[in-house]
Tab-separated table of N, CA and C in Angstrom:
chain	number	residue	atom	x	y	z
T	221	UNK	N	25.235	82.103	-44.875
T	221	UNK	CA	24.157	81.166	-44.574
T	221	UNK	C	24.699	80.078	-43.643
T	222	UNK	N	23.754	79.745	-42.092
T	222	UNK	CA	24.716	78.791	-41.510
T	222	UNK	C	24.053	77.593	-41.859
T	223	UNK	N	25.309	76.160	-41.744
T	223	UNK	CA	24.812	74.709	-42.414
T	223	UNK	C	23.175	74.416	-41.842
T	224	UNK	N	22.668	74.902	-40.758
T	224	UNK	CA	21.502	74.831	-40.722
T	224	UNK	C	20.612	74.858	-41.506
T	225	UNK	N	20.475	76.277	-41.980
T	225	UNK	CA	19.730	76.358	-43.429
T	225	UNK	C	19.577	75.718	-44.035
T	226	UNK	N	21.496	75.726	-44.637
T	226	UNK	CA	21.449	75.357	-46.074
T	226	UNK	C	20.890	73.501	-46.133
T	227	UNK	N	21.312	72.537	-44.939
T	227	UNK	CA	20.504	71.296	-44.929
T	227	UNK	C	19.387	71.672	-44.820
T	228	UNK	N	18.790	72.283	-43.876
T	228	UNK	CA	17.349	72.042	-44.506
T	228	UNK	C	16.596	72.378	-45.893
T	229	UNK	N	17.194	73.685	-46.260
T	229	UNK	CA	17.024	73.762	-47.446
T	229	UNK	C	16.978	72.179	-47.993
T	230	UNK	N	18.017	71.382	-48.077
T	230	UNK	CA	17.998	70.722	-48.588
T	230	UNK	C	16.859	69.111	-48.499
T	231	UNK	N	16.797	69.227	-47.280
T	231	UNK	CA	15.437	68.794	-47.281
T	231	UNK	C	14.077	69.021	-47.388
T	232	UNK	N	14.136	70.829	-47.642
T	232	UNK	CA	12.411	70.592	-48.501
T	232	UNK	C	12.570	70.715	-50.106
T	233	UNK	N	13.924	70.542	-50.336
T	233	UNK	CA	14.237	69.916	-51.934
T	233	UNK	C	13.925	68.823	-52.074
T	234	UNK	N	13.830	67.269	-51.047
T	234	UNK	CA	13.750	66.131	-51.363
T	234	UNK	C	12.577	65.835	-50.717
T	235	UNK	N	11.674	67.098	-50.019
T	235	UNK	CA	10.321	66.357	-49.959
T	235	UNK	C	9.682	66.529	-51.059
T	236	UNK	N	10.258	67.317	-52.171
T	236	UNK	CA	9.041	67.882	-53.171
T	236	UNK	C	8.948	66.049	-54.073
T	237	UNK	N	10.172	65.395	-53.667
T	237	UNK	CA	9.877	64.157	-54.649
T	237	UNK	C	8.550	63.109	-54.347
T	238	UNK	N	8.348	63.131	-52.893
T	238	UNK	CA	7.495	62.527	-52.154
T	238	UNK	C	6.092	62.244	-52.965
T	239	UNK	N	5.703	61.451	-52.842
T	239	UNK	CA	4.567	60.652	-54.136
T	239	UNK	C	3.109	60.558	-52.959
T	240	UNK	N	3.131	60.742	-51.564
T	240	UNK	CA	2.111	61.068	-50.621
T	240	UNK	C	1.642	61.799	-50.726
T	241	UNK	N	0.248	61.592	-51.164
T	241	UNK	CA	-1.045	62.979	-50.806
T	241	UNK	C	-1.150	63.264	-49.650
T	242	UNK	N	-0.420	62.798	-48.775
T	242	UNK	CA	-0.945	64.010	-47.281
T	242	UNK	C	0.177	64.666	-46.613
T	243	UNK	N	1.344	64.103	-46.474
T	243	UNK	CA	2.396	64.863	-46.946
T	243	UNK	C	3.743	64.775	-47.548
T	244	UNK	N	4.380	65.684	-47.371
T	244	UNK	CA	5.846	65.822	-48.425
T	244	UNK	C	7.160	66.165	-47.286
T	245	UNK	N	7.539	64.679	-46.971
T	245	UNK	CA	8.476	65.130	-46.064
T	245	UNK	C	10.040	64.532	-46.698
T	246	UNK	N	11.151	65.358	-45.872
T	246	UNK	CA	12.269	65.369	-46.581
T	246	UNK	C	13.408	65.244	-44.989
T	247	UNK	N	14.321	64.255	-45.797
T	247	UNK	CA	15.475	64.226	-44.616
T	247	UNK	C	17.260	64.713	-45.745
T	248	UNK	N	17.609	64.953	-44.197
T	248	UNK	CA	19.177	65.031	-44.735
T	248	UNK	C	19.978	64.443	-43.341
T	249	UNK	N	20.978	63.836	-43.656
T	249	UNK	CA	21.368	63.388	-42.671
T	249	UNK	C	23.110	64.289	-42.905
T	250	UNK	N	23.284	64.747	-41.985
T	250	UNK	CA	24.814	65.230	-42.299
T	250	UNK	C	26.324	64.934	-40.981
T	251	UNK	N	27.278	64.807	-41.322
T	251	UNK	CA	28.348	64.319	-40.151
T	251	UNK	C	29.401	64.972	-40.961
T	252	UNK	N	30.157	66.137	-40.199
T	252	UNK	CA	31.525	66.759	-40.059
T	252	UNK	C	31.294	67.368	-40.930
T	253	UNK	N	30.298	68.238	-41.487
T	253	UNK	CA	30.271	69.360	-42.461
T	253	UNK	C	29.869	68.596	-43.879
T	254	UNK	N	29.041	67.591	-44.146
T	254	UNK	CA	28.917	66.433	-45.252
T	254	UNK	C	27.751	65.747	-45.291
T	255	UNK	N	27.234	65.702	-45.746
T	255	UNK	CA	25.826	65.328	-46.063
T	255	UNK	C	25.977	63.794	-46.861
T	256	UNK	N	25.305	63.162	-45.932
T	256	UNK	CA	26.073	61.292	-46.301
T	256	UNK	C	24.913	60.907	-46.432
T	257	UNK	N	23.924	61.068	-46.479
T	257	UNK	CA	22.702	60.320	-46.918
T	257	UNK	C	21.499	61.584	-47.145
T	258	UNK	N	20.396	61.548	-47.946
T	258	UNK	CA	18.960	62.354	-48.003
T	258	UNK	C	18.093	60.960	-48.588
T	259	UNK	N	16.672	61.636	-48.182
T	259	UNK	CA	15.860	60.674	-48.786
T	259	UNK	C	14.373	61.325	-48.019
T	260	UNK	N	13.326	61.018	-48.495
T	260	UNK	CA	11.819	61.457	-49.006
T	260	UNK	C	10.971	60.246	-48.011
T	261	UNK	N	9.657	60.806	-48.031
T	261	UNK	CA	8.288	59.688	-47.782
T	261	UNK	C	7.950	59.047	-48.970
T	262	UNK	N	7.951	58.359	-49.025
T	262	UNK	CA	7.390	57.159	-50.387
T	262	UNK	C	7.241	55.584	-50.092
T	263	UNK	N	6.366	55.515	-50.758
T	263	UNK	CA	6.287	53.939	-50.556
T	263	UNK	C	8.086	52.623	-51.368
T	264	UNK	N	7.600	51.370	-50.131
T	264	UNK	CA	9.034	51.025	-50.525
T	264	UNK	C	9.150	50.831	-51.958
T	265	UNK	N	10.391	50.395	-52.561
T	265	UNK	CA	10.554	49.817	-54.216
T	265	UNK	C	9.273	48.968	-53.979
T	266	UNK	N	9.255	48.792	-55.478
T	266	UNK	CA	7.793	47.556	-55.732
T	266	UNK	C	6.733	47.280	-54.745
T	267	UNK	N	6.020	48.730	-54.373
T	267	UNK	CA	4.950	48.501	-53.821
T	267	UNK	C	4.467	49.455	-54.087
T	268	UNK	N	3.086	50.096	-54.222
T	268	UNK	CA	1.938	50.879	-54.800
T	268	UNK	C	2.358	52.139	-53.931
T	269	UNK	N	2.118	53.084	-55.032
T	269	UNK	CA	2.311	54.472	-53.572
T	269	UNK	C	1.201	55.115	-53.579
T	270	UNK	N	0.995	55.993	-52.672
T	270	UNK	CA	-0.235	57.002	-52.190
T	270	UNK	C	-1.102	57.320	-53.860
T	271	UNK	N	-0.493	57.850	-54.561
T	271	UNK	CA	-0.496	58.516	-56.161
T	271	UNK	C	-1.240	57.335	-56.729
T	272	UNK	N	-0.717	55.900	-57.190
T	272	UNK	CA	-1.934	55.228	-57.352
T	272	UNK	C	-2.916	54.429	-56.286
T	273	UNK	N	-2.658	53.988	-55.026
T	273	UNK	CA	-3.856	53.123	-54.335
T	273	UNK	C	-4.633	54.041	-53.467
T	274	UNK	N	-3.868	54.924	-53.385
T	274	UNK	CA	-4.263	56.090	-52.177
T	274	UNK	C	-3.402	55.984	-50.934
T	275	UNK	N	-3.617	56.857	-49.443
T	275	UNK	CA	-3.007	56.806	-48.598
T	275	UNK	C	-3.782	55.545	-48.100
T	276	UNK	N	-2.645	55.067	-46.835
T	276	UNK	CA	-3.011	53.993	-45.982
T	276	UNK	C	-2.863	54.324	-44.717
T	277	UNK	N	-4.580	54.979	-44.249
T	277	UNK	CA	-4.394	55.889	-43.146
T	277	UNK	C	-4.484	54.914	-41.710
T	278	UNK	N	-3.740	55.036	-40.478
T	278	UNK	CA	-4.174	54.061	-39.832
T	278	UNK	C	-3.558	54.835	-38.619
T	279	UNK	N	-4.729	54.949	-37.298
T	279	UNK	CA	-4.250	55.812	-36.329
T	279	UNK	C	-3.809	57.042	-36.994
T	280	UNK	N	-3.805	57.733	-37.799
T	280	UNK	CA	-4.219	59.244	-38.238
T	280	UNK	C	-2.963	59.552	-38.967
T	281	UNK	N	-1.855	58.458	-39.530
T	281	UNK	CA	-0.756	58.426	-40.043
T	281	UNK	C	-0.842	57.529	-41.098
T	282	UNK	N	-0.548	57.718	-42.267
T	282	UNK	CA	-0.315	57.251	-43.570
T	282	UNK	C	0.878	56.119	-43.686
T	283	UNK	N	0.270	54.765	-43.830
T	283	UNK	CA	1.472	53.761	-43.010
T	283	UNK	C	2.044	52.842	-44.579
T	284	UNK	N	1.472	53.574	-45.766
T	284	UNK	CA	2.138	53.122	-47.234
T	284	UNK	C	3.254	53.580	-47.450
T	285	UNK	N	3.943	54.521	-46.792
T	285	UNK	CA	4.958	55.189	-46.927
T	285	UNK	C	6.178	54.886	-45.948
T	286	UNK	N	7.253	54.746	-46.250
T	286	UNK	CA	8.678	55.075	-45.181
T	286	UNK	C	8.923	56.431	-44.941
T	287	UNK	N	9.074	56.839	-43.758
T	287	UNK	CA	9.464	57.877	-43.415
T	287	UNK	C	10.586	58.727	-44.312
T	288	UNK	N	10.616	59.918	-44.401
T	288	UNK	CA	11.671	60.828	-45.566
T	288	UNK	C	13.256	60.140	-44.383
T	289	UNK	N	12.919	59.966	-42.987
T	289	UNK	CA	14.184	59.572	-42.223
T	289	UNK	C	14.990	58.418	-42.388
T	290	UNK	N	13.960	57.889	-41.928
T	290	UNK	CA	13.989	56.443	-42.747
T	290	UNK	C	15.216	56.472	-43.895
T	291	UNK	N	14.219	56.842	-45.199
T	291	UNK	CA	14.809	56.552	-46.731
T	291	UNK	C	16.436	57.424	-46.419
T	292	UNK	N	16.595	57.820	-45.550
T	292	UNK	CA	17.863	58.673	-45.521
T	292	UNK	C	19.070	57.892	-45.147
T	293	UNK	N	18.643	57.204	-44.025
T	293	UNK	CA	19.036	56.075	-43.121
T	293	UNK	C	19.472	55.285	-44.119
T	294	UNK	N	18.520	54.645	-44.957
T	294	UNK	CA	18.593	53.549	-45.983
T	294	UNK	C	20.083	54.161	-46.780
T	295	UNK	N	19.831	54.938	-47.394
T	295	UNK	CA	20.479	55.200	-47.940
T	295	UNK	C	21.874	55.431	-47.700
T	296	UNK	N	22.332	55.512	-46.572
T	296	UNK	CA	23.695	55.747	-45.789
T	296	UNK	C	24.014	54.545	-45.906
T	297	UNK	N	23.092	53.444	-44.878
T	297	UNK	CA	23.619	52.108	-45.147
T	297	UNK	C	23.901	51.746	-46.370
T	298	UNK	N	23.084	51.925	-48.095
T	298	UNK	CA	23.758	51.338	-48.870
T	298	UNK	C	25.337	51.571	-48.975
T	299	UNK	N	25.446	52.881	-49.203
T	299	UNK	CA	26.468	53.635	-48.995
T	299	UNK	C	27.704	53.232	-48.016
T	300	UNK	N	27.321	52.380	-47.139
T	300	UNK	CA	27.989	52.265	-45.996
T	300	UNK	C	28.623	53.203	-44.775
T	301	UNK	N	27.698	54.619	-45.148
T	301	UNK	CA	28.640	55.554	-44.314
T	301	UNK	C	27.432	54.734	-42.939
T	302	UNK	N	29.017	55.685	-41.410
T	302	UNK	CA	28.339	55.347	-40.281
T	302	UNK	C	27.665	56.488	-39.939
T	303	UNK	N	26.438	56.708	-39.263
T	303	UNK	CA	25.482	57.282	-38.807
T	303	UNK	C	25.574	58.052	-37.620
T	304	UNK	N	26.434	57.318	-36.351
T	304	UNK	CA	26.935	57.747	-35.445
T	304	UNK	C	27.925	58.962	-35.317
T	305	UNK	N	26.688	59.772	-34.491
T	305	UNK	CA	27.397	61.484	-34.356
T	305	UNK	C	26.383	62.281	-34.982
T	306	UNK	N	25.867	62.192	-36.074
T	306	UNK	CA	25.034	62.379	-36.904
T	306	UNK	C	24.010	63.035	-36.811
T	307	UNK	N	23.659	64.428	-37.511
T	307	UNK	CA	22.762	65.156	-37.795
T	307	UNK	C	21.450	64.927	-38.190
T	308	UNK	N	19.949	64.851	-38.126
T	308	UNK	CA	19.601	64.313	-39.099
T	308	UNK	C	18.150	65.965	-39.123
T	309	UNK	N	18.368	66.235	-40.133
T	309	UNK	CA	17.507	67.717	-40.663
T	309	UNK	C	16.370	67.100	-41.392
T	310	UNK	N	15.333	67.525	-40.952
T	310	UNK	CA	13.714	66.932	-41.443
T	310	UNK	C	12.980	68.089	-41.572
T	311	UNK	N	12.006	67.843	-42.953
T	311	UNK	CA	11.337	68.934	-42.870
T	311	UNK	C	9.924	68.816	-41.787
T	312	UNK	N	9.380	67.530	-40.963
T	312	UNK	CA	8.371	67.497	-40.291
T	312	UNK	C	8.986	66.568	-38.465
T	313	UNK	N	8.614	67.158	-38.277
T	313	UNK	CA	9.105	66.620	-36.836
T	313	UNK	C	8.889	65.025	-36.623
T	314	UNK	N	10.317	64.312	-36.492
T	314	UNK	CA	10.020	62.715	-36.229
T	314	UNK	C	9.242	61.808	-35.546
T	315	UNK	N	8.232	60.813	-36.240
T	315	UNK	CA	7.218	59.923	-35.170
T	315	UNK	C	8.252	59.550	-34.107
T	316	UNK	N	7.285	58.582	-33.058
T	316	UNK	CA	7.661	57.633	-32.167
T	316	UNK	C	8.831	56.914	-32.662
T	317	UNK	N	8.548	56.153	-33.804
T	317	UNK	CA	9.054	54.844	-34.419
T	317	UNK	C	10.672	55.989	-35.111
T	318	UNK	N	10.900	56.751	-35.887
T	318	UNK	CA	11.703	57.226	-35.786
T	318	UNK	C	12.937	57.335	-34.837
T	319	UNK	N	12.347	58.399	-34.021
T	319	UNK	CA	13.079	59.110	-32.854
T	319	UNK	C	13.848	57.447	-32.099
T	320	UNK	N	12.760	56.749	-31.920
T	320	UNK	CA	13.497	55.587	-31.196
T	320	UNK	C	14.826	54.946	-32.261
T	321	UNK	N	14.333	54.700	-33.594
T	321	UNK	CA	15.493	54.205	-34.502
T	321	UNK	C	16.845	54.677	-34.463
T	322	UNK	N	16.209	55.793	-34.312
T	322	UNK	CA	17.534	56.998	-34.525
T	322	UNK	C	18.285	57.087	-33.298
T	323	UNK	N	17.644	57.224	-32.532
T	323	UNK	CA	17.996	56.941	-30.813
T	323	UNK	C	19.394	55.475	-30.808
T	324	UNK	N	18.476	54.594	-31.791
T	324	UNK	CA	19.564	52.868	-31.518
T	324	UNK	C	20.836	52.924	-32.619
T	325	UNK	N	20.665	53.912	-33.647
T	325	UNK	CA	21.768	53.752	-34.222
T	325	UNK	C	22.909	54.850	-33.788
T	326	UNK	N	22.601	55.876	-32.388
T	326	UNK	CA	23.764	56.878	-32.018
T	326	UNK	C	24.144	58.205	-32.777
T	327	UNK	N	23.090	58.470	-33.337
T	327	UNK	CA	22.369	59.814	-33.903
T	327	UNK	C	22.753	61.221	-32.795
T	328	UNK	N	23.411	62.233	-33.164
T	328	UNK	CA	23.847	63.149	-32.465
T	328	UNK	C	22.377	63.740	-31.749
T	329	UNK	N	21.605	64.424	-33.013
T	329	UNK	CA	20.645	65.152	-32.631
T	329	UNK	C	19.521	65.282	-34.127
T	330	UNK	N	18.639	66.008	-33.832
T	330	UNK	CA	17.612	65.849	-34.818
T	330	UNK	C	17.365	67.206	-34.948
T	331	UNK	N	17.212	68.269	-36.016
T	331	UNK	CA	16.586	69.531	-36.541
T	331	UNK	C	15.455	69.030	-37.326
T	332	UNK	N	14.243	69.733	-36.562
T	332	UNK	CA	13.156	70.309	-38.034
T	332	UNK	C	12.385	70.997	-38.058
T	333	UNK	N	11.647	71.567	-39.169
T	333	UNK	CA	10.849	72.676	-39.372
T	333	UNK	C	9.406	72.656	-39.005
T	334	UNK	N	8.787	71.613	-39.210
T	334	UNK	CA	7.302	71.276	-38.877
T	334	UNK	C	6.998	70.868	-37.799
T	335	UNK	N	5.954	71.144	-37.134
T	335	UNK	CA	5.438	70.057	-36.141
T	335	UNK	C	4.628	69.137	-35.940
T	336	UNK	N	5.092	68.127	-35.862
T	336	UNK	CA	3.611	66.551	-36.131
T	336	UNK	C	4.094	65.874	-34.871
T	337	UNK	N	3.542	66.470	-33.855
T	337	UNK	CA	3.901	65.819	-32.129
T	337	UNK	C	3.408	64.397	-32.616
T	338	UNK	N	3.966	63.580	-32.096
T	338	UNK	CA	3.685	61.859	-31.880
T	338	UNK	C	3.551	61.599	-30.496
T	339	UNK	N	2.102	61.636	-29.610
T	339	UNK	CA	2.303	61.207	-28.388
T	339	UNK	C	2.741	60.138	-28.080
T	340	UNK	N	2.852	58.994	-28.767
T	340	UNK	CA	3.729	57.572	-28.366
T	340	UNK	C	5.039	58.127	-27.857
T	341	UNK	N	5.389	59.312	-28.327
T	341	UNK	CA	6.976	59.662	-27.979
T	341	UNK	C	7.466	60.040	-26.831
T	342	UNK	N	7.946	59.230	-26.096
T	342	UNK	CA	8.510	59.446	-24.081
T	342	UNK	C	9.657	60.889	-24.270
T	343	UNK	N	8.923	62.040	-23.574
T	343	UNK	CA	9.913	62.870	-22.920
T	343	UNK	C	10.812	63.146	-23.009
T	344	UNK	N	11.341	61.491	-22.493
T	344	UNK	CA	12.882	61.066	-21.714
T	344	UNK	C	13.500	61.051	-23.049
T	345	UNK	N	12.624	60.685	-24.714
T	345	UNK	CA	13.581	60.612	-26.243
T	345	UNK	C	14.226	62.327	-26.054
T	346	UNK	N	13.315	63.218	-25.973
T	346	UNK	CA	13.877	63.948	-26.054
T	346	UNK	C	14.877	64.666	-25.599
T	347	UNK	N	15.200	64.570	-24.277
T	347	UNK	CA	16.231	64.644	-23.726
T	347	UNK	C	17.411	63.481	-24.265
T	348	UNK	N	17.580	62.012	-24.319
T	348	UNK	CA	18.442	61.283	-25.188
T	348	UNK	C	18.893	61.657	-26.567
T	349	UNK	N	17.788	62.694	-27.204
T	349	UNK	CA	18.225	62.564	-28.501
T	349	UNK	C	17.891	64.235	-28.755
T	350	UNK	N	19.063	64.968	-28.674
T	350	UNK	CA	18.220	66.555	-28.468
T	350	UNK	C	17.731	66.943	-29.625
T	351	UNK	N	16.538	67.091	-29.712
T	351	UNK	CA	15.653	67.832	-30.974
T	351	UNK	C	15.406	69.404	-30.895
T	352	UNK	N	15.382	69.874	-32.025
T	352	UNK	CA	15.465	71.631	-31.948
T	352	UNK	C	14.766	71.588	-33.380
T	353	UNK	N	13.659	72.629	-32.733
T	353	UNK	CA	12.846	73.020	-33.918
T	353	UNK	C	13.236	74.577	-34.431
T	354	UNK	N	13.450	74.401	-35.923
T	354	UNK	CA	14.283	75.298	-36.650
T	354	UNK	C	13.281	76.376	-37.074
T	355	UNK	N	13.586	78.015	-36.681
T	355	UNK	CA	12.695	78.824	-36.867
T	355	UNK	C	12.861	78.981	-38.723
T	356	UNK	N	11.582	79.468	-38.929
T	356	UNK	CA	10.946	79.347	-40.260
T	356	UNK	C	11.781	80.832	-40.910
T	357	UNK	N	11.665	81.681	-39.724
T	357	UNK	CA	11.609	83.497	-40.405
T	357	UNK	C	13.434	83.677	-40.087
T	358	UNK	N	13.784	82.867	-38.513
T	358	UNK	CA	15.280	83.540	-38.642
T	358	UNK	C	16.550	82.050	-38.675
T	359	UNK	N	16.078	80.832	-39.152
T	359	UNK	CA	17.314	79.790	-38.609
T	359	UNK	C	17.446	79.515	-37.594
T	360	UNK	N	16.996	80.366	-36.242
T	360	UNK	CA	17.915	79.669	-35.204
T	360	UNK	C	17.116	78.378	-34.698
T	361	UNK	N	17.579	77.780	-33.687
T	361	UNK	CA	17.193	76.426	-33.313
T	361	UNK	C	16.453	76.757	-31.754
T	362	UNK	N	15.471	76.072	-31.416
T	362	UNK	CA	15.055	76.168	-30.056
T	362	UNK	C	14.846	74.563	-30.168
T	363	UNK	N	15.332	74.362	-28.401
T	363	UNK	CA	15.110	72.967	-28.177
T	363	UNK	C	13.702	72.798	-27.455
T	364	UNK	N	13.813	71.377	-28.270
T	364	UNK	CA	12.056	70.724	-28.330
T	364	UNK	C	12.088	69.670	-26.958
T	365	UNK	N	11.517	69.949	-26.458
T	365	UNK	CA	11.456	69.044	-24.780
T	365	UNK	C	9.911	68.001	-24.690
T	366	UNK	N	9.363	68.341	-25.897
T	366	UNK	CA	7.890	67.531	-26.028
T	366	UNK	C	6.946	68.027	-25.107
């Protein structure tokens, strides 16, 4: 099985935690064969999630929630690992607001399985930040040019 997989595998393990009725997304972030941060869509600590207030739909995106990338991110920083070089495996293809984050902290490249195009997203991210959408039936990667 190549580490492709098996991270993503591992991120539609941590979307199933996701507390959003619209969807269930999952990150893994990995550097030198090591998986240094994962994390889910959910609303932040101490604030209402999708499950009790409902979604908070706005421009056609559910904005009660942090991204599964996000919470991954977060989580490295508690951790203190550095980010830079860095893999980051998603089970739904990264917004605007993402791709740019990830872009400022020196993020190698981005894998994922779904597609949720974000037209806010310039081109030019994709070429800065190479994204490859991971086939469903065989693993391999094709790069995503938007």
């Amino acid at each position: 099985m190549n580490n492709d997989k098996a991270y993503m595998d591992c991120a539609i393990l941590m979307a199933e935690h996701s507390r959003c009725k619209r969807a269930h997304v999952g990150a893994v972030i990995a550097v030198d064969n090591k998986i240094i941060g994962m994390g889910y869509n959910d609303s932040p600590e101490n604030f209402p999630t999708c499950e009790e207030d409902g979604c908070m739909i706005i421009d056609g995106h559910c904005q009660r929630t942090e991204h599964g990338e996000l919470s991954a991110l977060k989580e490295c920083l508690r951790k203190q690992k550095d980010v830079k070089g860095a893999t980051v495996y998603v089970t739904h293809q990264p917004c605007f607001y993402c791709t740019k984050f990830m872009l400022g902290l020196g993020l190698k490249e981005v894998v994922f399985l779904n597609r949720y195009p974000d037209e806010r997203t310039p081109k030019a991210f994709y070429m800065m930040l190479p994204t490859y959408e991971l086939s469903k039936l065989t693993s391999e990667r094709k790069r995503y040019l938007g």
